[in-house]
Amino acid sequence: MNDYMLQTKMPDYAITRQDILKLVRESEPEFREGQMKRLLAHLIETSKIEHVGHNRYRKIKKTVNKANYENRYSETALKIIAIMEVEFSLVDYRIWELSWLNEFMNHQLGRNFIFLEVEKDGCEFIFDRMMSDFAGKVLLKPDSDQIIRYGVNDGIIVSRLISESPKGKTEEYHLTLEKLVVDLFANKQLKGMLSMGDYPEALETVFAVYEVDQVKMFRYARRRNKEKELKEFLLSKTKVELKVS
């Protein structure tokens, strides 16, 4: 059975490895189970199917190409990145800006904050270093009330990076949409500054415009104990199509 015929026979919903094996054997009875690993790898590599969870595969429908999300940093953020890359090259971190959410939110955010998330052991050292260059603009692990009360425009929020946070494709410190979507529900700082009423439209825009790896997203959601909440919200409050069962 050629790739096209197999893809045509597959249903629109996710099926298992054994289901795919049965479909193949309808045309090739001699096809061995030991050949499945190579076949699945080939089908995924050639964008015929996608892996959408443990032993779950789904054929890829022809859709309008979506954009890859790119991070656009302010001058202040670029200065922070330069310091991190030179002086803290071994520290795992992510950096992103609150103003980026204006692309998705109906109610525009009036102030910008730069979130610098660093691995646990580096928080205090990096806070002290940032204070030397950005005195009066840096807060260490504040809650949302402290950010609103004491934060200044383009202020820097230093906080702990959650382990297993998704890494950027071009640079590891880039924010991924998979992390952003989950953090909208898991990050208490964000939840205290944003309106949940803006979430449905914002999430629909994210998924409609950009590529989002739902397997990666829900893996991180499990790490943050937010998988159930995120899945239920997307199903009940948005028109986002879930590809992961």
Short mmCIF file of C-alpha atoms in Angstrom, two decimals:
data_model
loop_
_atom_site.label_atom_id
_atom_site.label_comp_id
_atom_site.label_asym_id
_atom_site.label_seq_id
_atom_site.Cartn_x
_atom_site.Cartn_y
_atom_site.Cartn_z
CA MET A 1 0.00 0.00 0.00
CA ASN A 2 1.46 3.38 -0.94
CA ASP A 3 1.45 6.33 1.46
CA TYR A 4 -1.45 8.10 -0.26
CA MET A 5 -3.71 5.04 -0.13
CA LEU A 6 -2.96 4.48 3.55
CA GLN A 7 -3.62 8.13 4.38
CA THR A 8 -6.92 7.96 2.46
CA LYS A 9 -8.03 4.87 4.40
CA MET A 10 -7.24 6.39 7.79
CA PRO A 11 -10.20 7.99 9.61
CA ASP A 12 -10.18 11.64 10.66
CA TYR A 13 -9.80 10.77 14.34
CA ALA A 14 -6.71 9.42 16.10
CA ILE A 15 -6.02 5.68 15.90
CA THR A 16 -3.46 3.30 17.37
CA ARG A 17 -0.40 1.63 15.92
CA GLN A 18 -2.35 -1.66 15.74
CA ASP A 19 -5.15 0.04 13.83
CA ILE A 20 -2.66 1.28 11.24
CA LEU A 21 -1.16 -2.21 11.00
CA LYS A 22 -4.61 -3.64 10.21
CA LEU A 23 -5.13 -1.07 7.46
CA VAL A 24 -1.78 -1.90 5.88
CA ARG A 25 -2.44 -5.65 6.01
CA GLU A 26 -5.70 -5.21 4.11
CA SER A 27 -3.56 -4.63 1.01
CA GLU A 28 -0.32 -6.27 2.13
CA PRO A 29 -1.16 -9.37 4.24
CA GLU A 30 2.52 -10.25 4.56
CA PHE A 31 3.43 -6.92 6.17
CA ARG A 32 5.22 -7.66 9.46
CA GLU A 33 4.66 -5.86 12.74
CA GLY A 34 8.44 -5.41 12.99
CA GLN A 35 8.25 -3.08 9.98
CA MET A 36 5.88 -0.68 11.72
CA LYS A 37 8.53 1.45 13.42
CA ARG A 38 10.13 2.35 10.09
CA LEU A 39 6.76 2.91 8.42
CA LEU A 40 5.50 5.25 11.16
CA ALA A 41 8.75 7.21 11.13
CA HIS A 42 8.48 7.61 7.36
CA LEU A 43 4.83 8.73 7.50
CA ILE A 44 5.59 11.30 10.19
CA GLU A 45 8.69 12.57 8.38
CA THR A 46 6.75 13.02 5.13
CA SER A 47 3.87 14.79 6.95
CA LYS A 48 1.30 12.09 6.18
CA ILE A 49 0.45 11.47 9.83
CA GLU A 50 1.25 13.07 13.18
CA HIS A 51 1.90 11.57 16.62
CA VAL A 52 -0.75 13.03 18.94
CA GLY A 53 -0.21 11.13 22.19
CA HIS A 54 0.84 7.78 23.58
CA ASN A 55 0.24 5.24 20.80
CA ARG A 56 -2.12 7.63 19.01
CA TYR A 57 -1.67 8.75 15.39
CA ARG A 58 -3.76 10.95 13.16
CA LYS A 59 -3.60 11.73 9.46
CA ILE A 60 -2.64 15.29 8.60
CA LYS A 61 -5.32 17.18 6.76
CA LYS A 62 -4.45 19.71 4.10
CA THR A 63 -4.81 23.10 5.75
CA VAL A 64 -3.75 26.67 5.14
CA ASN A 65 -0.14 27.05 6.16
CA LYS A 66 0.24 28.63 9.57
CA ALA A 67 3.07 30.88 10.66
CA ASN A 68 5.81 30.01 13.10
CA TYR A 69 5.69 32.28 16.13
CA GLU A 70 8.66 34.64 16.37
CA ASN A 71 9.80 36.63 19.38
CA ARG A 72 10.40 40.37 18.88
CA TYR A 73 12.39 41.80 21.76
CA SER A 74 12.59 45.41 22.94
CA GLU A 75 15.92 47.19 23.34
CA THR A 76 15.86 46.57 27.09
CA ALA A 77 15.21 42.85 26.62
CA LEU A 78 18.07 42.60 24.12
CA LYS A 79 20.42 44.15 26.70
CA ILE A 80 19.29 41.55 29.24
CA ILE A 81 19.87 38.75 26.74
CA ALA A 82 23.39 40.06 26.04
CA ILE A 83 24.19 39.97 29.77
CA MET A 84 22.77 36.48 30.16
CA GLU A 85 24.64 35.10 27.17
CA VAL A 86 28.01 36.53 28.24
CA GLU A 87 27.89 36.28 32.04
CA PHE A 88 25.44 33.44 32.67
CA SER A 89 25.94 31.23 29.62
CA LEU A 90 25.37 28.01 31.60
CA VAL A 91 22.10 29.17 33.17
CA ASP A 92 18.87 27.92 31.60
CA TYR A 93 16.40 30.77 31.15
CA ARG A 94 13.44 32.09 29.15
CA ILE A 95 12.70 35.73 28.47
CA TRP A 96 9.54 37.27 27.08
CA GLU A 97 7.47 40.46 27.24
CA LEU A 98 3.92 41.07 28.46
CA SER A 99 3.23 43.42 25.53
CA TRP A 100 3.41 40.42 23.18
CA LEU A 101 -0.03 39.42 24.46
CA ASN A 102 -1.55 42.50 22.82
CA GLU A 103 -1.42 40.58 19.54
CA PHE A 104 -4.04 38.23 20.94
CA MET A 105 -5.95 40.15 23.63
CA ASN A 106 -9.08 42.21 22.97
CA HIS A 107 -8.30 44.53 25.89
CA GLN A 108 -4.85 45.98 25.25
CA LEU A 109 -2.32 46.02 28.08
CA GLY A 110 -1.16 49.52 28.99
CA ARG A 111 2.22 48.60 30.50
CA ASN A 112 4.94 46.25 29.42
CA PHE A 113 6.89 43.95 31.73
CA ILE A 114 9.87 41.80 30.79
CA PHE A 115 9.69 38.36 32.35
CA LEU A 116 13.10 36.78 32.96
CA GLU A 117 12.60 33.20 34.15
CA VAL A 118 15.79 31.50 35.33
CA GLU A 119 16.57 28.14 36.85
CA LYS A 120 16.06 28.06 40.60
CA ASP A 121 19.66 28.40 41.82
CA GLY A 122 20.30 31.48 39.66
CA CYS A 123 17.44 33.76 40.70
CA GLU A 124 19.18 35.79 43.41
CA PHE A 125 22.50 36.10 41.55
CA ILE A 126 20.82 37.28 38.36
CA PHE A 127 18.51 39.65 40.25
CA ASP A 128 21.56 41.32 41.83
CA ARG A 129 23.27 41.56 38.43
CA MET A 130 20.24 43.11 36.77
CA MET A 131 19.90 45.62 39.60
CA SER A 132 23.36 46.95 38.79
CA ASP A 133 22.27 47.91 35.26
CA PHE A 134 18.54 48.47 35.76
CA ALA A 135 18.25 49.89 39.28
CA GLY A 136 14.68 50.60 40.30
CA LYS A 137 13.24 48.51 37.49
CA VAL A 138 13.76 44.96 38.78
CA LEU A 139 11.50 42.85 41.00
CA LEU A 140 12.43 39.43 42.40
CA LYS A 141 9.69 36.79 42.41
CA PRO A 142 6.84 39.25 43.03
CA ASP A 143 3.17 38.29 43.09
CA SER A 144 0.71 39.98 40.73
CA ASP A 145 -0.28 42.62 43.32
CA GLN A 146 3.35 43.63 43.82
CA ILE A 147 3.88 43.84 40.07
CA ILE A 148 0.86 46.13 39.67
CA ARG A 149 1.82 48.25 42.67
CA TYR A 150 5.57 48.53 42.30
CA GLY A 151 6.29 47.58 38.70
CA VAL A 152 7.27 50.26 36.18
CA ASN A 153 6.86 50.23 32.42
CA ASP A 154 9.43 47.90 30.84
CA GLY A 155 10.22 46.67 34.34
CA ILE A 156 12.02 43.35 34.74
CA ILE A 157 10.38 40.48 36.63
CA VAL A 158 12.91 37.85 37.73
CA SER A 159 11.29 34.56 38.70
CA ARG A 160 12.01 30.84 38.80
CA LEU A 161 11.91 28.84 35.58
CA ILE A 162 9.78 25.72 35.90
CA SER A 163 11.79 22.64 34.99
CA GLU A 164 10.90 21.00 31.65
CA SER A 165 9.69 24.32 30.23
CA PRO A 166 9.58 24.11 26.41
CA LYS A 167 12.61 25.59 24.67
CA GLY A 168 12.55 27.89 21.66
CA LYS A 169 13.43 26.52 18.23
CA THR A 170 15.90 29.20 17.17
CA GLU A 171 17.21 30.11 20.61
CA GLU A 172 16.46 28.10 23.74
CA TYR A 173 15.55 31.24 25.69
CA HIS A 174 12.72 32.17 23.29
CA LEU A 175 9.14 31.89 24.48
CA THR A 176 7.14 29.15 22.75
CA LEU A 177 3.40 29.37 22.28
CA GLU A 178 3.08 25.96 23.95
CA LYS A 179 4.55 27.45 27.14
CA LEU A 180 2.59 30.69 26.85
CA VAL A 181 -0.78 28.96 26.51
CA VAL A 182 -0.16 26.80 29.57
CA ASP A 183 1.23 29.69 31.62
CA LEU A 184 -1.96 31.67 31.02
CA PHE A 185 -3.53 29.12 33.36
CA ALA A 186 -0.57 28.16 35.55
CA ASN A 187 1.35 31.41 36.11
CA LYS A 188 -0.23 33.20 39.09
CA GLN A 189 1.49 36.46 38.13
CA LEU A 190 -0.26 36.45 34.76
CA LYS A 191 -3.63 35.32 36.08
CA GLY A 192 -3.62 38.23 38.50
CA MET A 193 -3.01 40.78 35.73
CA LEU A 194 -5.23 39.45 32.94
CA SER A 195 -8.96 38.98 32.47
CA MET A 196 -10.17 35.43 31.87
CA GLY A 197 -12.87 36.96 29.68
CA ASP A 198 -10.19 37.68 27.08
CA TYR A 199 -8.91 34.10 27.02
CA PRO A 200 -11.33 32.44 24.57
CA GLU A 201 -10.78 34.89 21.72
CA ALA A 202 -7.05 35.12 22.46
CA LEU A 203 -6.58 31.35 22.37
CA GLU A 204 -8.62 30.99 19.19
CA THR A 205 -6.35 33.59 17.56
CA VAL A 206 -3.21 31.80 18.73
CA PHE A 207 -4.30 28.46 17.28
CA ALA A 208 -5.74 29.95 14.08
CA VAL A 209 -2.67 31.98 13.13
CA TYR A 210 0.28 29.99 14.46
CA GLU A 211 1.56 26.44 14.60
CA VAL A 212 1.07 24.99 18.08
CA ASP A 213 2.46 21.58 19.00
CA GLN A 214 -0.37 20.21 21.12
CA VAL A 215 1.62 17.17 22.26
CA LYS A 216 4.33 19.46 23.64
CA MET A 217 1.73 21.83 25.08
CA PHE A 218 -0.15 19.17 27.03
CA ARG A 219 3.10 17.56 28.19
CA TYR A 220 4.06 20.88 29.78
CA ALA A 221 0.49 21.31 31.08
CA ARG A 222 0.86 17.98 32.91
CA ARG A 223 4.10 19.27 34.43
CA ARG A 224 2.15 22.29 35.72
CA ASN A 225 -0.84 20.19 36.83
CA LYS A 226 -3.03 22.10 34.38
CA GLU A 227 -3.75 19.51 31.69
CA LYS A 228 -7.36 18.87 32.72
CA GLU A 229 -8.20 22.55 33.24
CA LEU A 230 -6.64 23.60 29.92
CA LYS A 231 -8.31 20.81 27.96
CA GLU A 232 -11.72 21.50 29.47
CA PHE A 233 -11.38 25.24 28.81
CA LEU A 234 -10.42 24.75 25.17
CA LEU A 235 -13.29 22.31 24.64
CA SER A 236 -15.99 24.31 26.41
CA LYS A 237 -14.98 27.94 25.85
CA THR A 238 -13.29 27.97 22.43
CA LYS A 239 -13.57 26.57 18.92
CA VAL A 240 -9.99 25.28 19.01
CA GLU A 241 -9.73 21.78 17.51
CA LEU A 242 -7.95 19.44 19.87
CA LYS A 243 -5.71 16.89 18.14
CA VAL A 244 -4.73 15.13 21.35
CA SER A 245 -7.24 12.83 23.00
#
